[in-house]
Amino acid sequence: MRHSICLASKSYYDILGVPKSASERQIKKAFHKLAMKYHPDKNKSPDAEAKFREIAEAYETLSDANSRKEYDTIGHSAFTNGKGQRGNGSPFEQ
């Protein structure tokens, strides 16, 4: 599994600006809107690349039904190991 850096402690739902009850379509639409806004090729602000990565990580998790279910079950801090790195989803991972 690819490890990525979680740049914020807020939930993936907050990052994408969707409710926890959002449909797959709503999540995809929110991702595309934000990705276009923060893509480093289009947005030259210093934090655009970091924001884009954050958005992509949120979408990667919430767009996959199994990952989303796991994320909803164990929570954001456990899902990201509380260390800013996404793990295998186990709250017991070292």
mmCIF file of N, CA and C in Angstrom:
data_model
loop_
_atom_site.group_PDB
_atom_site.id
_atom_site.type_symbol
_atom_site.label_atom_id
_atom_site.label_comp_id
_atom_site.label_asym_id
_atom_site.label_seq_id
_atom_site.Cartn_x
_atom_site.Cartn_y
_atom_site.Cartn_z
ATOM 1 N N MET A 1 0.847 -1.186 0.000
ATOM 2 C CA MET A 1 0.000 0.000 0.000
ATOM 3 C C MET A 1 0.880 1.232 0.000
ATOM 4 N N ARG A 2 0.508 2.227 -0.738
ATOM 5 C CA ARG A 2 1.258 3.461 -0.823
ATOM 6 C C ARG A 2 1.055 4.274 0.443
ATOM 7 N N HIS A 3 2.148 4.766 0.998
ATOM 8 C CA HIS A 3 2.059 5.634 2.163
ATOM 9 C C HIS A 3 2.016 7.073 1.688
ATOM 10 N N SER A 4 1.191 7.874 2.319
ATOM 11 C CA SER A 4 1.105 9.271 1.953
ATOM 12 C C SER A 4 1.066 10.112 3.213
ATOM 13 N N ILE A 5 1.316 11.346 3.053
ATOM 14 C CA ILE A 5 1.356 12.251 4.191
ATOM 15 C C ILE A 5 0.007 12.929 4.338
ATOM 16 N N CYS A 6 -0.513 12.884 5.521
ATOM 17 C CA CYS A 6 -1.756 13.593 5.814
ATOM 18 C C CYS A 6 -1.372 14.967 6.339
ATOM 19 N N LEU A 7 -1.746 16.004 5.647
ATOM 20 C CA LEU A 7 -1.295 17.337 5.973
ATOM 21 C C LEU A 7 -2.221 18.070 6.934
ATOM 22 N N ALA A 8 -3.310 17.482 7.274
ATOM 23 C CA ALA A 8 -4.236 18.135 8.185
ATOM 24 C C ALA A 8 -4.850 17.111 9.110
ATOM 25 N N SER A 9 -5.269 17.584 10.270
ATOM 26 C CA SER A 9 -5.902 16.667 11.200
ATOM 27 C C SER A 9 -7.415 16.640 11.009
ATOM 28 N N LYS A 10 -7.923 17.453 10.079
ATOM 29 C CA LYS A 10 -9.361 17.424 9.852
ATOM 30 C C LYS A 10 -9.732 16.205 9.014
ATOM 31 N N SER A 11 -10.976 15.853 9.068
ATOM 32 C CA SER A 11 -11.430 14.639 8.394
ATOM 33 C C SER A 11 -11.375 14.776 6.885
ATOM 34 N N TYR A 12 -11.327 13.634 6.222
ATOM 35 C CA TYR A 12 -11.329 13.628 4.766
ATOM 36 C C TYR A 12 -12.616 14.229 4.224
ATOM 37 N N TYR A 13 -13.710 14.068 4.944
ATOM 38 C CA TYR A 13 -14.981 14.668 4.514
ATOM 39 C C TYR A 13 -14.869 16.194 4.544
ATOM 40 N N ASP A 14 -14.236 16.730 5.600
ATOM 41 C CA ASP A 14 -14.056 18.177 5.695
ATOM 42 C C ASP A 14 -13.136 18.685 4.586
ATOM 43 N N ILE A 15 -12.095 17.934 4.299
ATOM 44 C CA ILE A 15 -11.152 18.330 3.252
ATOM 45 C C ILE A 15 -11.863 18.479 1.912
ATOM 46 N N LEU A 16 -12.749 17.523 1.609
ATOM 47 C CA LEU A 16 -13.488 17.570 0.341
ATOM 48 C C LEU A 16 -14.737 18.440 0.420
ATOM 49 N N GLY A 17 -15.127 18.833 1.636
ATOM 50 C CA GLY A 17 -16.305 19.687 1.796
ATOM 51 C C GLY A 17 -17.610 18.970 1.540
ATOM 52 N N VAL A 18 -17.662 17.694 1.927
ATOM 53 C CA VAL A 18 -18.883 16.902 1.747
ATOM 54 C C VAL A 18 -19.318 16.329 3.099
ATOM 55 N N PRO A 19 -20.603 16.050 3.245
ATOM 56 C CA PRO A 19 -21.070 15.424 4.487
ATOM 57 C C PRO A 19 -20.672 13.948 4.530
ATOM 58 N N LYS A 20 -20.673 13.388 5.721
ATOM 59 C CA LYS A 20 -20.326 11.974 5.878
ATOM 60 C C LYS A 20 -21.292 11.080 5.098
ATOM 61 N N SER A 21 -22.472 11.560 4.846
ATOM 62 C CA SER A 21 -23.481 10.788 4.112
ATOM 63 C C SER A 21 -23.376 10.979 2.594
ATOM 64 N N ALA A 22 -22.336 11.632 2.133
ATOM 65 C CA ALA A 22 -22.196 11.942 0.705
ATOM 66 C C ALA A 22 -22.157 10.678 -0.150
ATOM 67 N N SER A 23 -22.753 10.776 -1.320
ATOM 68 C CA SER A 23 -22.738 9.664 -2.265
ATOM 69 C C SER A 23 -21.387 9.620 -2.976
ATOM 70 N N GLU A 24 -21.130 8.518 -3.673
ATOM 71 C CA GLU A 24 -19.898 8.401 -4.453
ATOM 72 C C GLU A 24 -19.814 9.538 -5.476
ATOM 73 N N ARG A 25 -20.926 9.855 -6.076
ATOM 74 C CA ARG A 25 -20.959 10.924 -7.084
ATOM 75 C C ARG A 25 -20.614 12.271 -6.474
ATOM 76 N N GLN A 26 -21.151 12.560 -5.286
ATOM 77 C CA GLN A 26 -20.859 13.826 -4.615
ATOM 78 C C GLN A 26 -19.369 13.926 -4.261
ATOM 79 N N ILE A 27 -18.804 12.818 -3.813
ATOM 80 C CA ILE A 27 -17.384 12.795 -3.462
ATOM 81 C C ILE A 27 -16.536 13.033 -4.700
ATOM 82 N N LYS A 28 -16.883 12.359 -5.778
ATOM 83 C CA LYS A 28 -16.126 12.523 -7.028
ATOM 84 C C LYS A 28 -16.228 13.955 -7.547
ATOM 85 N N LYS A 29 -17.404 14.519 -7.507
ATOM 86 C CA LYS A 29 -17.621 15.880 -7.990
ATOM 87 C C LYS A 29 -16.822 16.878 -7.149
ATOM 88 N N ALA A 30 -16.842 16.709 -5.834
ATOM 89 C CA ALA A 30 -16.089 17.602 -4.951
ATOM 90 C C ALA A 30 -14.594 17.481 -5.208
ATOM 91 N N PHE A 31 -14.116 16.254 -5.391
ATOM 92 C CA PHE A 31 -12.705 16.040 -5.687
ATOM 93 C C PHE A 31 -12.304 16.751 -6.976
ATOM 94 N N HIS A 32 -13.059 16.546 -8.032
ATOM 95 C CA HIS A 32 -12.714 17.147 -9.317
ATOM 96 C C HIS A 32 -12.688 18.680 -9.241
ATOM 97 N N LYS A 33 -13.634 19.245 -8.539
ATOM 98 C CA LYS A 33 -13.683 20.698 -8.394
ATOM 99 C C LYS A 33 -12.445 21.213 -7.663
ATOM 100 N N LEU A 34 -12.101 20.561 -6.552
ATOM 101 C CA LEU A 34 -10.944 20.991 -5.771
ATOM 102 C C LEU A 34 -9.626 20.684 -6.477
ATOM 103 N N ALA A 35 -9.570 19.549 -7.153
ATOM 104 C CA ALA A 35 -8.351 19.177 -7.873
ATOM 105 C C ALA A 35 -8.044 20.198 -8.969
ATOM 106 N N MET A 36 -9.055 20.656 -9.656
ATOM 107 C CA MET A 36 -8.855 21.664 -10.698
ATOM 108 C C MET A 36 -8.381 22.984 -10.082
ATOM 109 N N LYS A 37 -8.906 23.317 -8.921
ATOM 110 C CA LYS A 37 -8.550 24.565 -8.259
ATOM 111 C C LYS A 37 -7.117 24.544 -7.729
ATOM 112 N N TYR A 38 -6.685 23.407 -7.166
ATOM 113 C CA TYR A 38 -5.394 23.345 -6.487
ATOM 114 C C TYR A 38 -4.301 22.593 -7.245
ATOM 115 N N HIS A 39 -4.578 22.142 -8.454
ATOM 116 C CA HIS A 39 -3.547 21.424 -9.199
ATOM 117 C C HIS A 39 -2.346 22.357 -9.386
ATOM 118 N N PRO A 40 -1.140 21.869 -9.046
ATOM 119 C CA PRO A 40 0.055 22.722 -9.114
ATOM 120 C C PRO A 40 0.330 23.322 -10.496
ATOM 121 N N ASP A 41 -0.139 22.698 -11.549
ATOM 122 C CA ASP A 41 0.049 23.253 -12.888
ATOM 123 C C ASP A 41 -0.851 24.463 -13.143
ATOM 124 N N LYS A 42 -1.935 24.570 -12.379
ATOM 125 C CA LYS A 42 -2.890 25.659 -12.570
ATOM 126 C C LYS A 42 -2.810 26.697 -11.458
ATOM 127 N N ASN A 43 -2.421 26.261 -10.272
ATOM 128 C CA ASN A 43 -2.381 27.137 -9.106
ATOM 129 C C ASN A 43 -0.931 27.296 -8.669
ATOM 130 N N LYS A 44 -0.419 28.488 -8.752
ATOM 131 C CA LYS A 44 0.994 28.731 -8.466
ATOM 132 C C LYS A 44 1.261 29.165 -7.025
ATOM 133 N N SER A 45 0.251 29.129 -6.154
ATOM 134 C CA SER A 45 0.492 29.504 -4.763
ATOM 135 C C SER A 45 1.395 28.468 -4.103
ATOM 136 N N PRO A 46 2.167 28.884 -3.108
ATOM 137 C CA PRO A 46 3.147 27.988 -2.484
ATOM 138 C C PRO A 46 2.539 26.737 -1.835
ATOM 139 N N ASP A 47 1.312 26.835 -1.376
ATOM 140 C CA ASP A 47 0.700 25.693 -0.700
ATOM 141 C C ASP A 47 -0.192 24.848 -1.609
ATOM 142 N N ALA A 48 -0.241 25.159 -2.889
ATOM 143 C CA ALA A 48 -1.136 24.447 -3.809
ATOM 144 C C ALA A 48 -0.797 22.961 -3.907
ATOM 145 N N GLU A 49 0.473 22.633 -4.007
ATOM 146 C CA GLU A 49 0.850 21.230 -4.145
ATOM 147 C C GLU A 49 0.483 20.435 -2.896
ATOM 148 N N ALA A 50 0.727 20.998 -1.727
ATOM 149 C CA ALA A 50 0.388 20.315 -0.476
ATOM 150 C C ALA A 50 -1.126 20.122 -0.363
ATOM 151 N N LYS A 51 -1.877 21.148 -0.721
ATOM 152 C CA LYS A 51 -3.341 21.069 -0.677
ATOM 153 C C LYS A 51 -3.841 20.025 -1.672
ATOM 154 N N PHE A 52 -3.241 19.995 -2.861
ATOM 155 C CA PHE A 52 -3.627 19.014 -3.872
ATOM 156 C C PHE A 52 -3.391 17.595 -3.363
ATOM 157 N N ARG A 53 -2.262 17.356 -2.718
ATOM 158 C CA ARG A 53 -1.970 16.025 -2.155
ATOM 159 C C ARG A 53 -2.984 15.643 -1.083
ATOM 160 N N GLU A 54 -3.337 16.599 -0.248
ATOM 161 C CA GLU A 54 -4.320 16.375 0.801
ATOM 162 C C GLU A 54 -5.672 15.974 0.195
ATOM 163 N N ILE A 55 -6.079 16.685 -0.842
ATOM 164 C CA ILE A 55 -7.337 16.408 -1.533
ATOM 165 C C ILE A 55 -7.294 15.024 -2.174
ATOM 166 N N ALA A 56 -6.180 14.702 -2.820
ATOM 167 C CA ALA A 56 -6.032 13.396 -3.478
ATOM 168 C C ALA A 56 -6.075 12.258 -2.467
ATOM 169 N N GLU A 57 -5.441 12.450 -1.314
ATOM 170 C CA GLU A 57 -5.462 11.421 -0.270
ATOM 171 C C GLU A 57 -6.878 11.196 0.244
ATOM 172 N N ALA A 58 -7.601 12.284 0.462
ATOM 173 C CA ALA A 58 -8.980 12.177 0.932
ATOM 174 C C ALA A 58 -9.828 11.431 -0.090
ATOM 175 N N TYR A 59 -9.676 11.797 -1.355
ATOM 176 C CA TYR A 59 -10.455 11.143 -2.415
ATOM 177 C C TYR A 59 -10.078 9.670 -2.541
ATOM 178 N N GLU A 60 -8.797 9.369 -2.477
ATOM 179 C CA GLU A 60 -8.342 7.980 -2.592
ATOM 180 C C GLU A 60 -9.015 7.097 -1.542
ATOM 181 N N THR A 61 -9.148 7.614 -0.351
ATOM 182 C CA THR A 61 -9.763 6.852 0.732
ATOM 183 C C THR A 61 -11.276 6.781 0.592
ATOM 184 N N LEU A 62 -11.915 7.918 0.358
ATOM 185 C CA LEU A 62 -13.381 7.955 0.355
ATOM 186 C C LEU A 62 -14.002 7.404 -0.919
ATOM 187 N N SER A 63 -13.247 7.325 -1.993
ATOM 188 C CA SER A 63 -13.810 6.813 -3.245
ATOM 189 C C SER A 63 -13.808 5.286 -3.308
ATOM 190 N N ASP A 64 -13.057 4.646 -2.442
ATOM 191 C CA ASP A 64 -13.017 3.186 -2.378
ATOM 192 C C ASP A 64 -13.931 2.740 -1.235
ATOM 193 N N ALA A 65 -14.934 1.941 -1.543
ATOM 194 C CA ALA A 65 -15.944 1.553 -0.551
ATOM 195 C C ALA A 65 -15.329 0.884 0.675
ATOM 196 N N ASN A 66 -14.374 0.000 0.471
ATOM 197 C CA ASN A 66 -13.753 -0.689 1.610
ATOM 198 C C ASN A 66 -12.926 0.262 2.463
ATOM 199 N N SER A 67 -12.137 1.115 1.827
ATOM 200 C CA SER A 67 -11.329 2.086 2.567
ATOM 201 C C SER A 67 -12.215 3.067 3.320
ATOM 202 N N ARG A 68 -13.300 3.486 2.671
ATOM 203 C CA ARG A 68 -14.213 4.433 3.323
ATOM 204 C C ARG A 68 -14.862 3.806 4.547
ATOM 205 N N LYS A 69 -15.282 2.571 4.425
ATOM 206 C CA LYS A 69 -15.899 1.883 5.554
ATOM 207 C C LYS A 69 -14.907 1.762 6.710
ATOM 208 N N GLU A 70 -13.681 1.405 6.384
ATOM 209 C CA GLU A 70 -12.638 1.278 7.400
ATOM 210 C C GLU A 70 -12.351 2.642 8.040
ATOM 211 N N TYR A 71 -12.251 3.668 7.227
ATOM 212 C CA TYR A 71 -12.011 5.028 7.721
ATOM 213 C C TYR A 71 -13.142 5.459 8.652
ATOM 214 N N ASP A 72 -14.384 5.213 8.252
ATOM 215 C CA ASP A 72 -15.536 5.583 9.069
ATOM 216 C C ASP A 72 -15.563 4.814 10.382
ATOM 217 N N THR A 73 -15.073 3.586 10.369
ATOM 218 C CA THR A 73 -15.093 2.747 11.561
ATOM 219 C C THR A 73 -14.025 3.149 12.570
ATOM 220 N N ILE A 74 -12.807 3.343 12.097
ATOM 221 C CA ILE A 74 -11.710 3.570 13.045
ATOM 222 C C ILE A 74 -11.352 5.035 13.241
ATOM 223 N N GLY A 75 -11.802 5.905 12.379
ATOM 224 C CA GLY A 75 -11.560 7.331 12.535
ATOM 225 C C GLY A 75 -10.305 7.829 11.867
ATOM 226 N N HIS A 76 -10.222 9.123 11.738
ATOM 227 C CA HIS A 76 -9.142 9.770 11.002
ATOM 228 C C HIS A 76 -7.778 9.550 11.653
ATOM 229 N N SER A 77 -7.662 9.831 12.948
ATOM 230 C CA SER A 77 -6.343 9.737 13.584
ATOM 231 C C SER A 77 -5.822 8.311 13.597
ATOM 232 N N ALA A 78 -6.700 7.340 13.789
ATOM 233 C CA ALA A 78 -6.260 5.944 13.761
ATOM 234 C C ALA A 78 -5.931 5.507 12.341
ATOM 235 N N PHE A 79 -6.695 6.009 11.376
ATOM 236 C CA PHE A 79 -6.476 5.646 9.975
ATOM 237 C C PHE A 79 -5.145 6.184 9.482
ATOM 238 N N THR A 80 -4.744 7.340 9.992
ATOM 239 C CA THR A 80 -3.471 7.938 9.600
ATOM 240 C C THR A 80 -2.388 7.667 10.636
ATOM 241 N N ASN A 81 -2.624 6.731 11.541
ATOM 242 C CA ASN A 81 -1.677 6.331 12.580
ATOM 243 C C ASN A 81 -1.359 7.440 13.570
ATOM 244 N N GLY A 82 -2.091 8.533 13.525
ATOM 245 C CA GLY A 82 -1.833 9.626 14.442
ATOM 246 C C GLY A 82 -0.466 10.258 14.241
ATOM 247 N N LYS A 83 0.248 9.857 13.213
ATOM 248 C CA LYS A 83 1.607 10.343 12.970
ATOM 249 C C LYS A 83 1.699 11.095 11.658
ATOM 250 N N GLY A 84 0.569 11.342 11.018
ATOM 251 C CA GLY A 84 0.592 12.047 9.754
ATOM 252 C C GLY A 84 0.883 11.156 8.568
ATOM 253 N N GLN A 85 0.935 9.840 8.795
ATOM 254 C CA GLN A 85 1.151 8.921 7.688
ATOM 255 C C GLN A 85 0.022 7.911 7.676
ATOM 256 N N ARG A 86 -0.460 7.675 6.498
ATOM 257 C CA ARG A 86 -1.527 6.701 6.324
ATOM 258 C C ARG A 86 -0.929 5.321 6.374
ATOM 259 N N GLY A 87 -1.514 4.467 7.182
ATOM 260 C CA GLY A 87 -1.016 3.097 7.296
ATOM 261 C C GLY A 87 -1.950 2.125 6.628
ATOM 262 N N ASN A 88 -1.965 0.921 7.132
ATOM 263 C CA ASN A 88 -2.815 -0.098 6.541
ATOM 264 C C ASN A 88 -4.207 -0.081 7.148
ATOM 265 N N GLY A 89 -4.484 0.937 7.965
ATOM 266 C CA GLY A 89 -5.801 1.062 8.549
ATOM 267 C C GLY A 89 -5.903 0.457 9.924
ATOM 268 N N SER A 90 -4.880 -0.229 10.374
ATOM 269 C CA SER A 90 -4.920 -0.855 11.683
ATOM 270 C C SER A 90 -4.586 0.165 12.755
ATOM 271 N N PRO A 91 -5.436 0.305 13.768
ATOM 272 C CA PRO A 91 -5.129 1.237 14.849
ATOM 273 C C PRO A 91 -3.977 0.741 15.703
ATOM 274 N N PHE A 92 -3.550 -0.501 15.485
ATOM 275 C CA PHE A 92 -2.486 -1.093 16.274
ATOM 276 C C PHE A 92 -1.139 -1.072 15.568
ATOM 277 N N GLU A 93 -1.093 -0.475 14.390
ATOM 278 C CA GLU A 93 0.143 -0.447 13.614
ATOM 279 C C GLU A 93 1.165 0.429 14.302
ATOM 280 N N GLN A 94 2.419 0.030 14.265
ATOM 281 C CA GLN A 94 3.502 0.781 14.901
ATOM 282 C C GLN A 94 4.206 1.652 13.917
#
